[in-house]
PDB file of C-alpha atoms and ligand atoms in Angstrom:
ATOM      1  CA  UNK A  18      -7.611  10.391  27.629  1.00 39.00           C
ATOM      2  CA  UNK A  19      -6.636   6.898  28.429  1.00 38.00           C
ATOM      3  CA  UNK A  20      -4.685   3.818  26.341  1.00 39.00           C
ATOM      4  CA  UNK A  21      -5.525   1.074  26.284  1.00 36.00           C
ATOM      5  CA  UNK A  22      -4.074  -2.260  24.283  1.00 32.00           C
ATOM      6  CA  UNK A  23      -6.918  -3.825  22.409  1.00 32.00           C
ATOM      7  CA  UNK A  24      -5.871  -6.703  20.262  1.00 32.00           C
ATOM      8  CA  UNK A  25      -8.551  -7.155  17.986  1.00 35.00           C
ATOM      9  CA  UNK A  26      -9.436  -9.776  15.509  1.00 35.00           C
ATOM     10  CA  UNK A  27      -9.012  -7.029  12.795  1.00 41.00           C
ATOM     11  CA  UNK A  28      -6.202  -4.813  13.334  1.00 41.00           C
ATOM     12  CA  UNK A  29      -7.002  -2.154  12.009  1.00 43.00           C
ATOM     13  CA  UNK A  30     -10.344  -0.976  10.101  1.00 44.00           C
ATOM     14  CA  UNK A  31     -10.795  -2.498   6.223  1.00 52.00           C
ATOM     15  CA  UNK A  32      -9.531   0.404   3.914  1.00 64.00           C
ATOM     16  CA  UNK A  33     -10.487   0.227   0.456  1.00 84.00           C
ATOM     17  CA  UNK A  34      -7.823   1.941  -1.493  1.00 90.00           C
ATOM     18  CA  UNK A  35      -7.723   3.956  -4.804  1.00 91.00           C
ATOM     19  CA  UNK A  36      -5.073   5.018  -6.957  1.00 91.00           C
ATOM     20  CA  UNK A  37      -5.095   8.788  -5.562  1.00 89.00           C
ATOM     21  CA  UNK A  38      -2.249   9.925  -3.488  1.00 88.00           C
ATOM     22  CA  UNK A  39      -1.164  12.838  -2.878  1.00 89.00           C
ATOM     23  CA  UNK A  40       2.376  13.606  -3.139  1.00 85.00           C
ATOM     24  CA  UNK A  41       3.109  16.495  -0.980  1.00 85.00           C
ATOM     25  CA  UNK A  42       1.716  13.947   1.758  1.00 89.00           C
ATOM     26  CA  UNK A  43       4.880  11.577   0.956  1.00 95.00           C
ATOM     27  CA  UNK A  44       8.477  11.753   2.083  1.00 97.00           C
ATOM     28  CA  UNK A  45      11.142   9.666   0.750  1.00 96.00           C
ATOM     29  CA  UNK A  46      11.027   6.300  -1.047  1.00 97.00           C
ATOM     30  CA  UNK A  47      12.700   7.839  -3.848  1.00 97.00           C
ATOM     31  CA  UNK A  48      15.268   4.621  -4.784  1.00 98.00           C
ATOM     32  CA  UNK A  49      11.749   2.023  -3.744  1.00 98.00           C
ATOM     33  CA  UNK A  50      10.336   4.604  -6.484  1.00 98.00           C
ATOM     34  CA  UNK A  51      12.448   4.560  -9.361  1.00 98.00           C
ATOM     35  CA  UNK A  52      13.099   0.711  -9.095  1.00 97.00           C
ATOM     36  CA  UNK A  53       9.357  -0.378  -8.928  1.00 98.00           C
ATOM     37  CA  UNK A  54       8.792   2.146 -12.417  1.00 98.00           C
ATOM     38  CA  UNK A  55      12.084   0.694 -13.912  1.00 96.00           C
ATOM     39  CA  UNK A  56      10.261  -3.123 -13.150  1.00 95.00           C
ATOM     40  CA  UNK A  57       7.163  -1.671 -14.822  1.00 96.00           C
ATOM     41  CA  UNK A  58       9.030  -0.266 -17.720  1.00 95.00           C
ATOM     42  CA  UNK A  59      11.236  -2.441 -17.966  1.00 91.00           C
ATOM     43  CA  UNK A  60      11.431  -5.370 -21.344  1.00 79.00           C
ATOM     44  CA  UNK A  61      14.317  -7.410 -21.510  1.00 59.00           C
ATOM     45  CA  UNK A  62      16.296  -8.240 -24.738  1.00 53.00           C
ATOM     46  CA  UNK A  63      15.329 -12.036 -25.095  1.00 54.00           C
ATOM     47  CA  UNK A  64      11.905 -11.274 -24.674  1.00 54.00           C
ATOM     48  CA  UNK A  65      11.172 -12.453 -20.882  1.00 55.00           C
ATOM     49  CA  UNK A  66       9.732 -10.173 -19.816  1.00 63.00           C
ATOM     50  CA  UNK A  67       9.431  -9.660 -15.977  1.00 69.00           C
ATOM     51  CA  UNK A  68       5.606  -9.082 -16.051  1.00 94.00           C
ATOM     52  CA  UNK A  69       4.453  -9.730 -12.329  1.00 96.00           C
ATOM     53  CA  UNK A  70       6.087  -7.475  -9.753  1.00 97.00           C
ATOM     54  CA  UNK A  71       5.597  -7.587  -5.932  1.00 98.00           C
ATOM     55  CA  UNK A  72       5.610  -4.552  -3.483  1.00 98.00           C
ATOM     56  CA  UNK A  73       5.923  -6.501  -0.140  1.00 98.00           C
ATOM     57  CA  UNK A  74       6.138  -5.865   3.103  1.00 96.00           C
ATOM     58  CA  UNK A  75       4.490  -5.293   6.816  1.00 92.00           C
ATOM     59  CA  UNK A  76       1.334  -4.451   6.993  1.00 90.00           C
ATOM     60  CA  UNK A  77       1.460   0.039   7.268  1.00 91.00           C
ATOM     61  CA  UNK A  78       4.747  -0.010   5.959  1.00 95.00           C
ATOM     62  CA  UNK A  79       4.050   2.022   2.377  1.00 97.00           C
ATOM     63  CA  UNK A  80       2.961  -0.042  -0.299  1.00 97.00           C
ATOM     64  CA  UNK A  81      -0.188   1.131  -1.168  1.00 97.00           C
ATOM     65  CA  UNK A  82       1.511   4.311  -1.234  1.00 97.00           C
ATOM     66  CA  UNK A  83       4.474   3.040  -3.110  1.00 98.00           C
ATOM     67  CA  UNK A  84       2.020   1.587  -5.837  1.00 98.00           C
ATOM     68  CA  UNK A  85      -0.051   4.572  -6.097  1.00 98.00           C
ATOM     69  CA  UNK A  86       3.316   6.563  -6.802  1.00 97.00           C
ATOM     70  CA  UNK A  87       4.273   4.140  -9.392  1.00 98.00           C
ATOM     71  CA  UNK A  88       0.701   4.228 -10.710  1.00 98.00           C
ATOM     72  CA  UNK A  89       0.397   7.822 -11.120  1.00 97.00           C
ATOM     73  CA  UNK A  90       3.874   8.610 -12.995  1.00 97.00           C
ATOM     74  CA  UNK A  91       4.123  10.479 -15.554  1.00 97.00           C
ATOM     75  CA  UNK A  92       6.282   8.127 -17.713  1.00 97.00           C
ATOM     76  CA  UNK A  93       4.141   5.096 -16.604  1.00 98.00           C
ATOM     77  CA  UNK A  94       1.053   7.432 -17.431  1.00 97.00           C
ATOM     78  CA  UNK A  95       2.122   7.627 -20.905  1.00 97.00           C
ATOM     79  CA  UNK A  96       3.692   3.932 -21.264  1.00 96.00           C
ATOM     80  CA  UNK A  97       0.626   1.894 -21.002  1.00 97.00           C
ATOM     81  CA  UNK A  98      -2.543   2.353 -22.946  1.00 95.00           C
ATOM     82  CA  UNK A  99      -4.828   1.014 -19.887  1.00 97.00           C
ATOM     83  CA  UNK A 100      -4.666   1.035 -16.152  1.00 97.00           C
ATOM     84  CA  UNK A 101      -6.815  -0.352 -13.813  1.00 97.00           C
ATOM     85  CA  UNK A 102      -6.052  -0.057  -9.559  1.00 97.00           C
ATOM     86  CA  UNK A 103      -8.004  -3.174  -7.769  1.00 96.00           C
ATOM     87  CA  UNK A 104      -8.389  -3.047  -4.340  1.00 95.00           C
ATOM     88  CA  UNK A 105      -8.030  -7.564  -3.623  1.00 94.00           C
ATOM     89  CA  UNK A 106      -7.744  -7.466   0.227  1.00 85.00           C
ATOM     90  CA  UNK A 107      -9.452 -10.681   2.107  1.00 82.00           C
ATOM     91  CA  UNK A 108     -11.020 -12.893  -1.125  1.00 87.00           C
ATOM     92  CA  UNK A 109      -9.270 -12.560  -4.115  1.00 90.00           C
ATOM     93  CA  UNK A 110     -12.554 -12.874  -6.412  1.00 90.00           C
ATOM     94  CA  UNK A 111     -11.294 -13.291 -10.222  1.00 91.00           C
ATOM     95  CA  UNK A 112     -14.791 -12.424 -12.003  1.00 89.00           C
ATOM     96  CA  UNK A 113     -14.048  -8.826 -10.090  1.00 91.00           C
ATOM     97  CA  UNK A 114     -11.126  -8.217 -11.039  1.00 94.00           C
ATOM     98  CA  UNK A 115     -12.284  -9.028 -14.780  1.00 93.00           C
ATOM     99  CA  UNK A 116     -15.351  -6.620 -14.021  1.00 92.00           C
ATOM    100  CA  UNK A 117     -12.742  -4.199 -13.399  1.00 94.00           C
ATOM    101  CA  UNK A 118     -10.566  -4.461 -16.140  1.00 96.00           C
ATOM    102  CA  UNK A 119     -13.655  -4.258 -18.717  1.00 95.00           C
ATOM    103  CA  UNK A 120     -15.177  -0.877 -16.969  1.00 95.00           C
ATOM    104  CA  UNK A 121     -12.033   0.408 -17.260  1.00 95.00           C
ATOM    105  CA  UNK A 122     -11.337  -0.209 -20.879  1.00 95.00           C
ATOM    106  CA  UNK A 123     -14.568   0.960 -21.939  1.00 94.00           C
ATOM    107  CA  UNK A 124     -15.117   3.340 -19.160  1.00 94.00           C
ATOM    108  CA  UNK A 125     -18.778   2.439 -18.454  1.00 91.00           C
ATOM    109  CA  UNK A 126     -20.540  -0.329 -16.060  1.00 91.00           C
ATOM    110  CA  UNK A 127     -19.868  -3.801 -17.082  1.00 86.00           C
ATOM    111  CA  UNK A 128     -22.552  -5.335 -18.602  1.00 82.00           C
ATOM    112  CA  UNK A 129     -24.499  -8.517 -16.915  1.00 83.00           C
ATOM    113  CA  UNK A 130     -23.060 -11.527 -18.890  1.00 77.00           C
ATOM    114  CA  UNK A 131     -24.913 -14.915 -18.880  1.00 79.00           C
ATOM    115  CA  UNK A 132     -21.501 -17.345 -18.279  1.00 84.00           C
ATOM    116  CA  UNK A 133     -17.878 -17.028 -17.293  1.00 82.00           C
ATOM    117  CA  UNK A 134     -17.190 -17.645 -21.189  1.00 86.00           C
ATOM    118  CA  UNK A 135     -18.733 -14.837 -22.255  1.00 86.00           C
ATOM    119  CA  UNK A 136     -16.857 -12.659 -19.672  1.00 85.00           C
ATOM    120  CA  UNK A 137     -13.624 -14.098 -21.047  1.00 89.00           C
ATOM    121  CA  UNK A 138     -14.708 -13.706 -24.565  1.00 92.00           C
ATOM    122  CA  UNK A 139     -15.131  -9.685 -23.662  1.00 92.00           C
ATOM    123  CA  UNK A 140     -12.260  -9.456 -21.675  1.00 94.00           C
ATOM    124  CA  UNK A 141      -9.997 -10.273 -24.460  1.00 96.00           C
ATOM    125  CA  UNK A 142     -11.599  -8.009 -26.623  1.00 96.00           C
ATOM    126  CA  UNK A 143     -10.504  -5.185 -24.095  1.00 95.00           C
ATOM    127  CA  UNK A 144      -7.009  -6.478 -23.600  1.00 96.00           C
ATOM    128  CA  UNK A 145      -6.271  -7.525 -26.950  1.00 97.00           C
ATOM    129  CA  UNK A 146      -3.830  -5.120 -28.187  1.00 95.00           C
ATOM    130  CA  UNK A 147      -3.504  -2.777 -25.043  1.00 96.00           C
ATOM    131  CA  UNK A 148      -0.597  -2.440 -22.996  1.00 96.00           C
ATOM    132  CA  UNK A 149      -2.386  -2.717 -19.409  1.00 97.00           C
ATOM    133  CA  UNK A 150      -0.934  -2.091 -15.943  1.00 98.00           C
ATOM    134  CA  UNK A 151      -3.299  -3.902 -13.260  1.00 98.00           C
ATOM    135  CA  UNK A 152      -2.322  -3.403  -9.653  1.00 98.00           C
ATOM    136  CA  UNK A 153      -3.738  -5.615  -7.425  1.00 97.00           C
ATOM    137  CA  UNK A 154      -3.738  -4.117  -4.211  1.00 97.00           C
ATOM    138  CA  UNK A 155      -3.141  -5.989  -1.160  1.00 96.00           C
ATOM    139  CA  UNK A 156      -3.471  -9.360  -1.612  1.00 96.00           C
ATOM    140  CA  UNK A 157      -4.028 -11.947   1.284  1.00 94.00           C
ATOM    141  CA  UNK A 158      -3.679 -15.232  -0.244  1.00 92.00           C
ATOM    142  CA  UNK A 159      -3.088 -16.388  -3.785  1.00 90.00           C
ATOM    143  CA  UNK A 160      -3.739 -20.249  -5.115  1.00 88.00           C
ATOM    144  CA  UNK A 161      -2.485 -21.753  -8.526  1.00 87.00           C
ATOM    145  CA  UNK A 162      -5.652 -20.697 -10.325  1.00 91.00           C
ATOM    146  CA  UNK A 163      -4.660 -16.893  -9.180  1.00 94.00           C
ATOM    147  CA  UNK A 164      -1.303 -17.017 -11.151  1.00 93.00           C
ATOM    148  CA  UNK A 165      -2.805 -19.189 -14.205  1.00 93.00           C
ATOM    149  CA  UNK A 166      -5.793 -16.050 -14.365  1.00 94.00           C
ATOM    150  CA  UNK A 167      -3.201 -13.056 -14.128  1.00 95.00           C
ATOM    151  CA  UNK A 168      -0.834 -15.147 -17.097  1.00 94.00           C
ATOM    152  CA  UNK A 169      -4.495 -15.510 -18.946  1.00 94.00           C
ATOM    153  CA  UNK A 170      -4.278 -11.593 -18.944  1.00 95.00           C
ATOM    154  CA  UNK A 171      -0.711 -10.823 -19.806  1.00 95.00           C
ATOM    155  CA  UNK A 172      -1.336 -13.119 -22.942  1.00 94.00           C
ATOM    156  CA  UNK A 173      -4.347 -11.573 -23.646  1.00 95.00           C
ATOM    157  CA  UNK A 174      -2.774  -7.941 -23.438  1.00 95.00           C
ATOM    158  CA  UNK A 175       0.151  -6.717 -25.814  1.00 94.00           C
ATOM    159  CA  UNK A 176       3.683  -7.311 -24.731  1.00 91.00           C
ATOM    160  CA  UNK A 177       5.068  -4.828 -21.736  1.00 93.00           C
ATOM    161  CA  UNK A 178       1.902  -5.430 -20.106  1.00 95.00           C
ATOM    162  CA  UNK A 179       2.469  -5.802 -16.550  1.00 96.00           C
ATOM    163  CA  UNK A 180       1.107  -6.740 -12.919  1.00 97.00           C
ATOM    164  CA  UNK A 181       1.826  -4.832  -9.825  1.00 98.00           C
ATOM    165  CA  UNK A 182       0.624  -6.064  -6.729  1.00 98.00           C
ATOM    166  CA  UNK A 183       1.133  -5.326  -2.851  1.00 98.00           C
ATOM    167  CA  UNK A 184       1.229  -8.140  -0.374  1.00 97.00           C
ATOM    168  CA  UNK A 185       2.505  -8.957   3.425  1.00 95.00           C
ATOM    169  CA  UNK A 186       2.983 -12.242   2.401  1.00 94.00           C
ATOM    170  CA  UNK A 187       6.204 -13.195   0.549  1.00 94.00           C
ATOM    171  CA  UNK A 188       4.700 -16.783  -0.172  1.00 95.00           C
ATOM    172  CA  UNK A 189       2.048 -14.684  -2.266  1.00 96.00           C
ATOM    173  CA  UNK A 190       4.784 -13.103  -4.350  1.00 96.00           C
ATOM    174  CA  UNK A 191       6.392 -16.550  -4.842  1.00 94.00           C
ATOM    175  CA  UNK A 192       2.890 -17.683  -5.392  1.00 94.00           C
ATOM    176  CA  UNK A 193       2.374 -15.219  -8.356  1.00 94.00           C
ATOM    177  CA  UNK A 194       6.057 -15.932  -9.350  1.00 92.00           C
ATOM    178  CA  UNK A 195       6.458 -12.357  -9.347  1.00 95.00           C
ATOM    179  CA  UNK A 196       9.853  -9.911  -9.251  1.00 95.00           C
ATOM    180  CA  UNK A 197       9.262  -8.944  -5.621  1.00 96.00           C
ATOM    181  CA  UNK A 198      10.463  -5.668  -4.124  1.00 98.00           C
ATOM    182  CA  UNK A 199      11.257  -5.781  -0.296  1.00 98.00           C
ATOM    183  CA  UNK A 200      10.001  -2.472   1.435  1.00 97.00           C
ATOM    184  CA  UNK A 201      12.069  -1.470   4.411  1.00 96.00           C
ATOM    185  CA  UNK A 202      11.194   0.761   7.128  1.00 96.00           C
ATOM    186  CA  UNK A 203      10.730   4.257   6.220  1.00 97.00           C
ATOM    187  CA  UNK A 204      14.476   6.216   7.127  1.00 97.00           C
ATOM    188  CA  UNK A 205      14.450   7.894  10.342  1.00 96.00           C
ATOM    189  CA  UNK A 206      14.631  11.726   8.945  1.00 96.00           C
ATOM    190  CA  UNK A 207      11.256  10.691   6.864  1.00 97.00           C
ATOM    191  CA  UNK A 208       9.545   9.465   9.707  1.00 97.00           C
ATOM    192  CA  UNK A 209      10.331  12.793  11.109  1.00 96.00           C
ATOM    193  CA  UNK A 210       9.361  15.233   8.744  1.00 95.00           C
ATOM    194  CA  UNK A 211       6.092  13.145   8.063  1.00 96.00           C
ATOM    195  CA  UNK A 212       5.673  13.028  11.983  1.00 95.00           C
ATOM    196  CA  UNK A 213       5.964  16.902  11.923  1.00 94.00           C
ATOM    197  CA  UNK A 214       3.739  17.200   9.206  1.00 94.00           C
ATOM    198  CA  UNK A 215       0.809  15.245  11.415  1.00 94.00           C
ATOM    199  CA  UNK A 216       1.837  16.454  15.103  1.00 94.00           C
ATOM    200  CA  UNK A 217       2.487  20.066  14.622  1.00 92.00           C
ATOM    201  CA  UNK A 218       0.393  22.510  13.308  1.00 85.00           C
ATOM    202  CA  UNK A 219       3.458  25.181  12.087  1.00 81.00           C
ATOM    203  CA  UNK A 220       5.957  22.849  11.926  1.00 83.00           C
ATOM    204  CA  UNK A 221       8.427  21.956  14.639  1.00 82.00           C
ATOM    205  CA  UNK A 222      11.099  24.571  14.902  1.00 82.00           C
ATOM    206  CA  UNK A 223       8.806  26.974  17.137  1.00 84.00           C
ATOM    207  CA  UNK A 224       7.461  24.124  19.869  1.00 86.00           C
ATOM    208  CA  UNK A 225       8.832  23.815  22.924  1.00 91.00           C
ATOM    209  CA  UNK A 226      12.161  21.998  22.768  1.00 93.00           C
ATOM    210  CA  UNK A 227      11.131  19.270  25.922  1.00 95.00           C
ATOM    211  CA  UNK A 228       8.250  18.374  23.524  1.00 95.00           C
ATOM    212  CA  UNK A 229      10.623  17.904  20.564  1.00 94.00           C
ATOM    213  CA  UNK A 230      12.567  15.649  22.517  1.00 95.00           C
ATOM    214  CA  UNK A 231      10.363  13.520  23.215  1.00 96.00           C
ATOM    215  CA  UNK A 232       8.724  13.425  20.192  1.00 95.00           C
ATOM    216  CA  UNK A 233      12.215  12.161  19.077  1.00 94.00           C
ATOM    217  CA  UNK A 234      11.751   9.369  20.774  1.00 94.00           C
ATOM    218  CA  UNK A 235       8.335   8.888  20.189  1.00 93.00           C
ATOM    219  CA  UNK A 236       9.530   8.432  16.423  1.00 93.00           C
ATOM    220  CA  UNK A 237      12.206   6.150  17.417  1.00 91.00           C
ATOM    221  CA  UNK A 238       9.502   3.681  19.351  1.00 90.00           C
ATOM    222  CA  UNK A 239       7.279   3.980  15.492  1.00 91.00           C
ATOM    223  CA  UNK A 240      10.399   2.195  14.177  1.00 89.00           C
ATOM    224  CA  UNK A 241      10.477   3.420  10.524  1.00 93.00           C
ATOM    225  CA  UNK A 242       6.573   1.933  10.345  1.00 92.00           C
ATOM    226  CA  UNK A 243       4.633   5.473   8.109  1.00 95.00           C
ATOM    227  CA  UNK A 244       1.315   4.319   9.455  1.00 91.00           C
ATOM    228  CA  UNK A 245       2.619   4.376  13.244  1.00 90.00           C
ATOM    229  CA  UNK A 246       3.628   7.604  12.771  1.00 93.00           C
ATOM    230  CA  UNK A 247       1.141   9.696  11.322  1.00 92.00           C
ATOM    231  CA  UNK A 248      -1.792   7.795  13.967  1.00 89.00           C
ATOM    232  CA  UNK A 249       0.780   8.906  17.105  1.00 90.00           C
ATOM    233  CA  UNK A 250       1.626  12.584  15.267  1.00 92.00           C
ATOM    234  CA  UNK A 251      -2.400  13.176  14.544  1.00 91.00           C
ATOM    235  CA  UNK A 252      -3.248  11.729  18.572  1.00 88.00           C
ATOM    236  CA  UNK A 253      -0.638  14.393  19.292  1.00 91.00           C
ATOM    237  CA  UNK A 254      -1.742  17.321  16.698  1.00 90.00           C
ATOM    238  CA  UNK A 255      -0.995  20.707  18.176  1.00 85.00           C
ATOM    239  CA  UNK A 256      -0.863  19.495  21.716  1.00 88.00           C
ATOM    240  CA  UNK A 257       1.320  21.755  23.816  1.00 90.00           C
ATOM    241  CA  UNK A 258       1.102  19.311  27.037  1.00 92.00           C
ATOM    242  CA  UNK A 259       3.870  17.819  27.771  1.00 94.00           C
ATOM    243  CA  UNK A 260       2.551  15.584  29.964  1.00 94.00           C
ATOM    244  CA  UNK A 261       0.766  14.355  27.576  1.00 92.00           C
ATOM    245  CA  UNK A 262       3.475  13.370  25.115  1.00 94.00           C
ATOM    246  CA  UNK A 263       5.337  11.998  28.024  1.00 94.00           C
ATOM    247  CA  UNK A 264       2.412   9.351  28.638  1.00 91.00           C
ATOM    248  CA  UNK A 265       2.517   8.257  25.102  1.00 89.00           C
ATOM    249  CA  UNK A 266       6.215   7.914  25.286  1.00 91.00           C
ATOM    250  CA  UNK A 267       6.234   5.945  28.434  1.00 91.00           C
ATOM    251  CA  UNK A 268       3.115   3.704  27.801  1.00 84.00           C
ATOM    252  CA  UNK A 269       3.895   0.630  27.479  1.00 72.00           C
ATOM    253  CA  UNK A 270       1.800  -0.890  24.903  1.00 67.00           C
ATOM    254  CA  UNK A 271       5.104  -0.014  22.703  1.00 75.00           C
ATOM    255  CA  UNK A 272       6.778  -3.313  24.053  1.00 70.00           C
ATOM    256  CA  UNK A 273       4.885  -5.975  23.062  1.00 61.00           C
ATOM    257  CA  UNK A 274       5.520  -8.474  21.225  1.00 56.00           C
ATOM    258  CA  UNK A 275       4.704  -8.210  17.412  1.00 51.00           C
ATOM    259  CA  UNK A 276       4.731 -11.991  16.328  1.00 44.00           C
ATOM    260  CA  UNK A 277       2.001 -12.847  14.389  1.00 44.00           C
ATOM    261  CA  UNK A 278       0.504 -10.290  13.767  1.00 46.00           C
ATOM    262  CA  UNK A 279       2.918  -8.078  10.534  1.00 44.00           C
ATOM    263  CA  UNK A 280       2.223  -4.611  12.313  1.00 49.00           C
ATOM    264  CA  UNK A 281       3.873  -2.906  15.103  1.00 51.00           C
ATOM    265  CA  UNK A 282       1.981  -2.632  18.729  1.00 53.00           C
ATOM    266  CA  UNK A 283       1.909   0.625  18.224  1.00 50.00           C
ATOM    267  CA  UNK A 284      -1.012   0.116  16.014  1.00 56.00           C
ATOM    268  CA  UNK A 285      -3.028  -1.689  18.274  1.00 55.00           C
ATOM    269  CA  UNK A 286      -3.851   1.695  20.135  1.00 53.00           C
ATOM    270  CA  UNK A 287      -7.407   1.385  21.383  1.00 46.00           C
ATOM    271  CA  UNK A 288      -7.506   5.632  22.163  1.00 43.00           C
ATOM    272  CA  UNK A 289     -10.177   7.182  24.466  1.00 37.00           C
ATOM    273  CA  UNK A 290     -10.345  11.365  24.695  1.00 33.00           C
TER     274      UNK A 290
HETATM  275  N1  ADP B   6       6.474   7.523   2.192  1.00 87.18           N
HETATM  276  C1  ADP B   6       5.413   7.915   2.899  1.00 87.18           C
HETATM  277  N2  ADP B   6       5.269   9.217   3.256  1.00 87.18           N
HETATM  278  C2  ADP B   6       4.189   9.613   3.959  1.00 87.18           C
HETATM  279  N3  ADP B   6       3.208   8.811   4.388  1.00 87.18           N
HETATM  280  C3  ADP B   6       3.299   7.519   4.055  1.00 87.18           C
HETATM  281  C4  ADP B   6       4.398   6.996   3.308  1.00 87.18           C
HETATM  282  N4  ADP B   6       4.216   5.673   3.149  1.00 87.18           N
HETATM  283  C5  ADP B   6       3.059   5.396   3.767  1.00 87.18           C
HETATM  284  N5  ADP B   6       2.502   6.489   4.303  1.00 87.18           N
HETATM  285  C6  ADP B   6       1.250   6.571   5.048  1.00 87.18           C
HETATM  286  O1  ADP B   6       1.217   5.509   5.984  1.00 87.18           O
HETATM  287  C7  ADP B   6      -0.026   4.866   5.973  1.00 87.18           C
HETATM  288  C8  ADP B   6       0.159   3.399   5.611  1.00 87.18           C
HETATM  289  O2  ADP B   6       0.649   3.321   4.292  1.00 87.18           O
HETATM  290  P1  ADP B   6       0.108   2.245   3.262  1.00 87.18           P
HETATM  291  O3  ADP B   6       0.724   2.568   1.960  1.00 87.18           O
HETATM  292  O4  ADP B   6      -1.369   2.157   3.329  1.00 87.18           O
HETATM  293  O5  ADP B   6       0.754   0.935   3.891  1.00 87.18           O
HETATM  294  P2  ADP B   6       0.530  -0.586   3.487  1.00 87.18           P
HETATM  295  O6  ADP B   6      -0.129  -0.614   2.169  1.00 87.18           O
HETATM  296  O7  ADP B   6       1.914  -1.175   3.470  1.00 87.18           O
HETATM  297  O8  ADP B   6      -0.290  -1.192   4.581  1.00 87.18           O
HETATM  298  C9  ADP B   6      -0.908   5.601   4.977  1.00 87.18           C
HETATM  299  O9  ADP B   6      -1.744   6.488   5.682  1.00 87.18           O
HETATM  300  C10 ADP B   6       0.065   6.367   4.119  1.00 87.18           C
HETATM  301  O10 ADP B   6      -0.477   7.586   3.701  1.00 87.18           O
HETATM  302 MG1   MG B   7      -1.952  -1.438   1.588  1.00 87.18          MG
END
């Protein structure tokens, strides 16, 4: 096996995301949780509603997952009449996102329209009414027109509607004039169990203790960063060679600099077997 440090105009590979998670795969986030549903529930008493809300953060750090939590509530479930999860990432392309919103509320493939007005003129026909959630998933960059299109929606849905979406960037939040919600690192005792989950087939209490040790450390070098440490616990999945964890501890692709680029070097792991 050999590391190598590979930094790559991509950092890691394109995912396009859904609104499935699973949540026996997730540890912790419980106060990010119940704050991002209270945004999404929430209506105040003059009316103002807060309807744009921001998960933001580096890039591995949770959000998707965060979202997809918040998405897949049961009180959120039953709060809005529509929900549709849109996966933005590089080009935030409006007449998508309106393709999305219209198979969703009429659950079948959106028909070919002739003009943008007509794709308005049935988009407000599906929001009209509705109390929609739309989560915009990871989104890049976001320009005047961007806000002015997700107020078009709000005003076409009924009041409580509401916006989630996940960015890196706080000037997209600020963009979008959204609530935003600062993720933090994940808590080092979630890191761990996750970590355990990934690196150990039965669980940790029955490895060898040396191992444990240094997948302590290991952990510690992730630094609270979920994606880190489930690509270093599955490299390390059932692997009773010490030696081995020792070279992943000691390389020293961990001490790079991360400037630049919103994830941890840790992710820049270019792994050979
Ligand atoms: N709280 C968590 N518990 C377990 N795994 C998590 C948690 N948060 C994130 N992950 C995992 O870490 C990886 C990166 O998370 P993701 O939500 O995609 O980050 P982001 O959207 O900020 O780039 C995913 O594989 C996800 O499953
Ligand atoms: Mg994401």
């Amino acid at each position: 096996m050999g590391l190598q440090v590979g930094v790559k105009g991509k950092q890691y590979p394109e995912r396009l995301t859904t609104s499935y998670v699973r949540e026996s795969d997730t540890f912790g986030r419980d106060e990010d949780k119940k704050k991002v549903i209270d945004l999404l529930l929430s209506s105040d008493a003059s009316g103002n509603e807060m309807c744009v809300i921001a998960i933001v953060g580096m890039g591995g750090i949770g959000k998707t997952t965060l979202a997809q939590q918040a998405y897949n509530d049961s009180r959120v479930e039953q709060h809005f009449n529509l929900k549709i999860w849109f996966c933005v990432s590089e080009e935030f392309v409006m007449p998508m996102v309106e393709k999305s919103i219209i198979e969703a509320a009429t659950s079948s493939p959106c028909p070919k329209f002739e003009n943008p007005e007509q794709f308005r003129v049935i988009l407000k026909k599906n929001l009209t009414g509705k109390k929609f959630l739309l989560v915009l998933d990871d989104v890049w960059r976001a320009k005047p027109d961007h806000r002015e299109f997700l107020g078009q929606l709000l005003e076409y849905g009924a009041r409580g509607s509401k916006i989630l979406v996940t960015t890196r960037n706080k000037s997209v939040a600020s963009a979008m004039h959204a609530i935003p919600h600062h993720l933090e690192l994940l808590p080092k005792d979630d890191c761990w169990s996750l970590f355990e989950k990934h690196a150990f087939r039965n669980g940790s209490s029955n490895a060898d203790p040396k191992i444990k040790e240094i997948g302590t450390k290991i952990m510690e070098k992730c630094k609270g960063l979920p994606l880190a440490v489930k690509a270093i616990g599955d490299l390390l999945w059932s692997e009773s060679n010490v030696e081995r964890w020792t070279n992943i501890l000691k390389s020293n692709l961990w001490d790079l600099p991360m400037e630049g680029t919103y994830i941890l070097p840790a992710l820049r792991l270019d792994i050979s077997v």
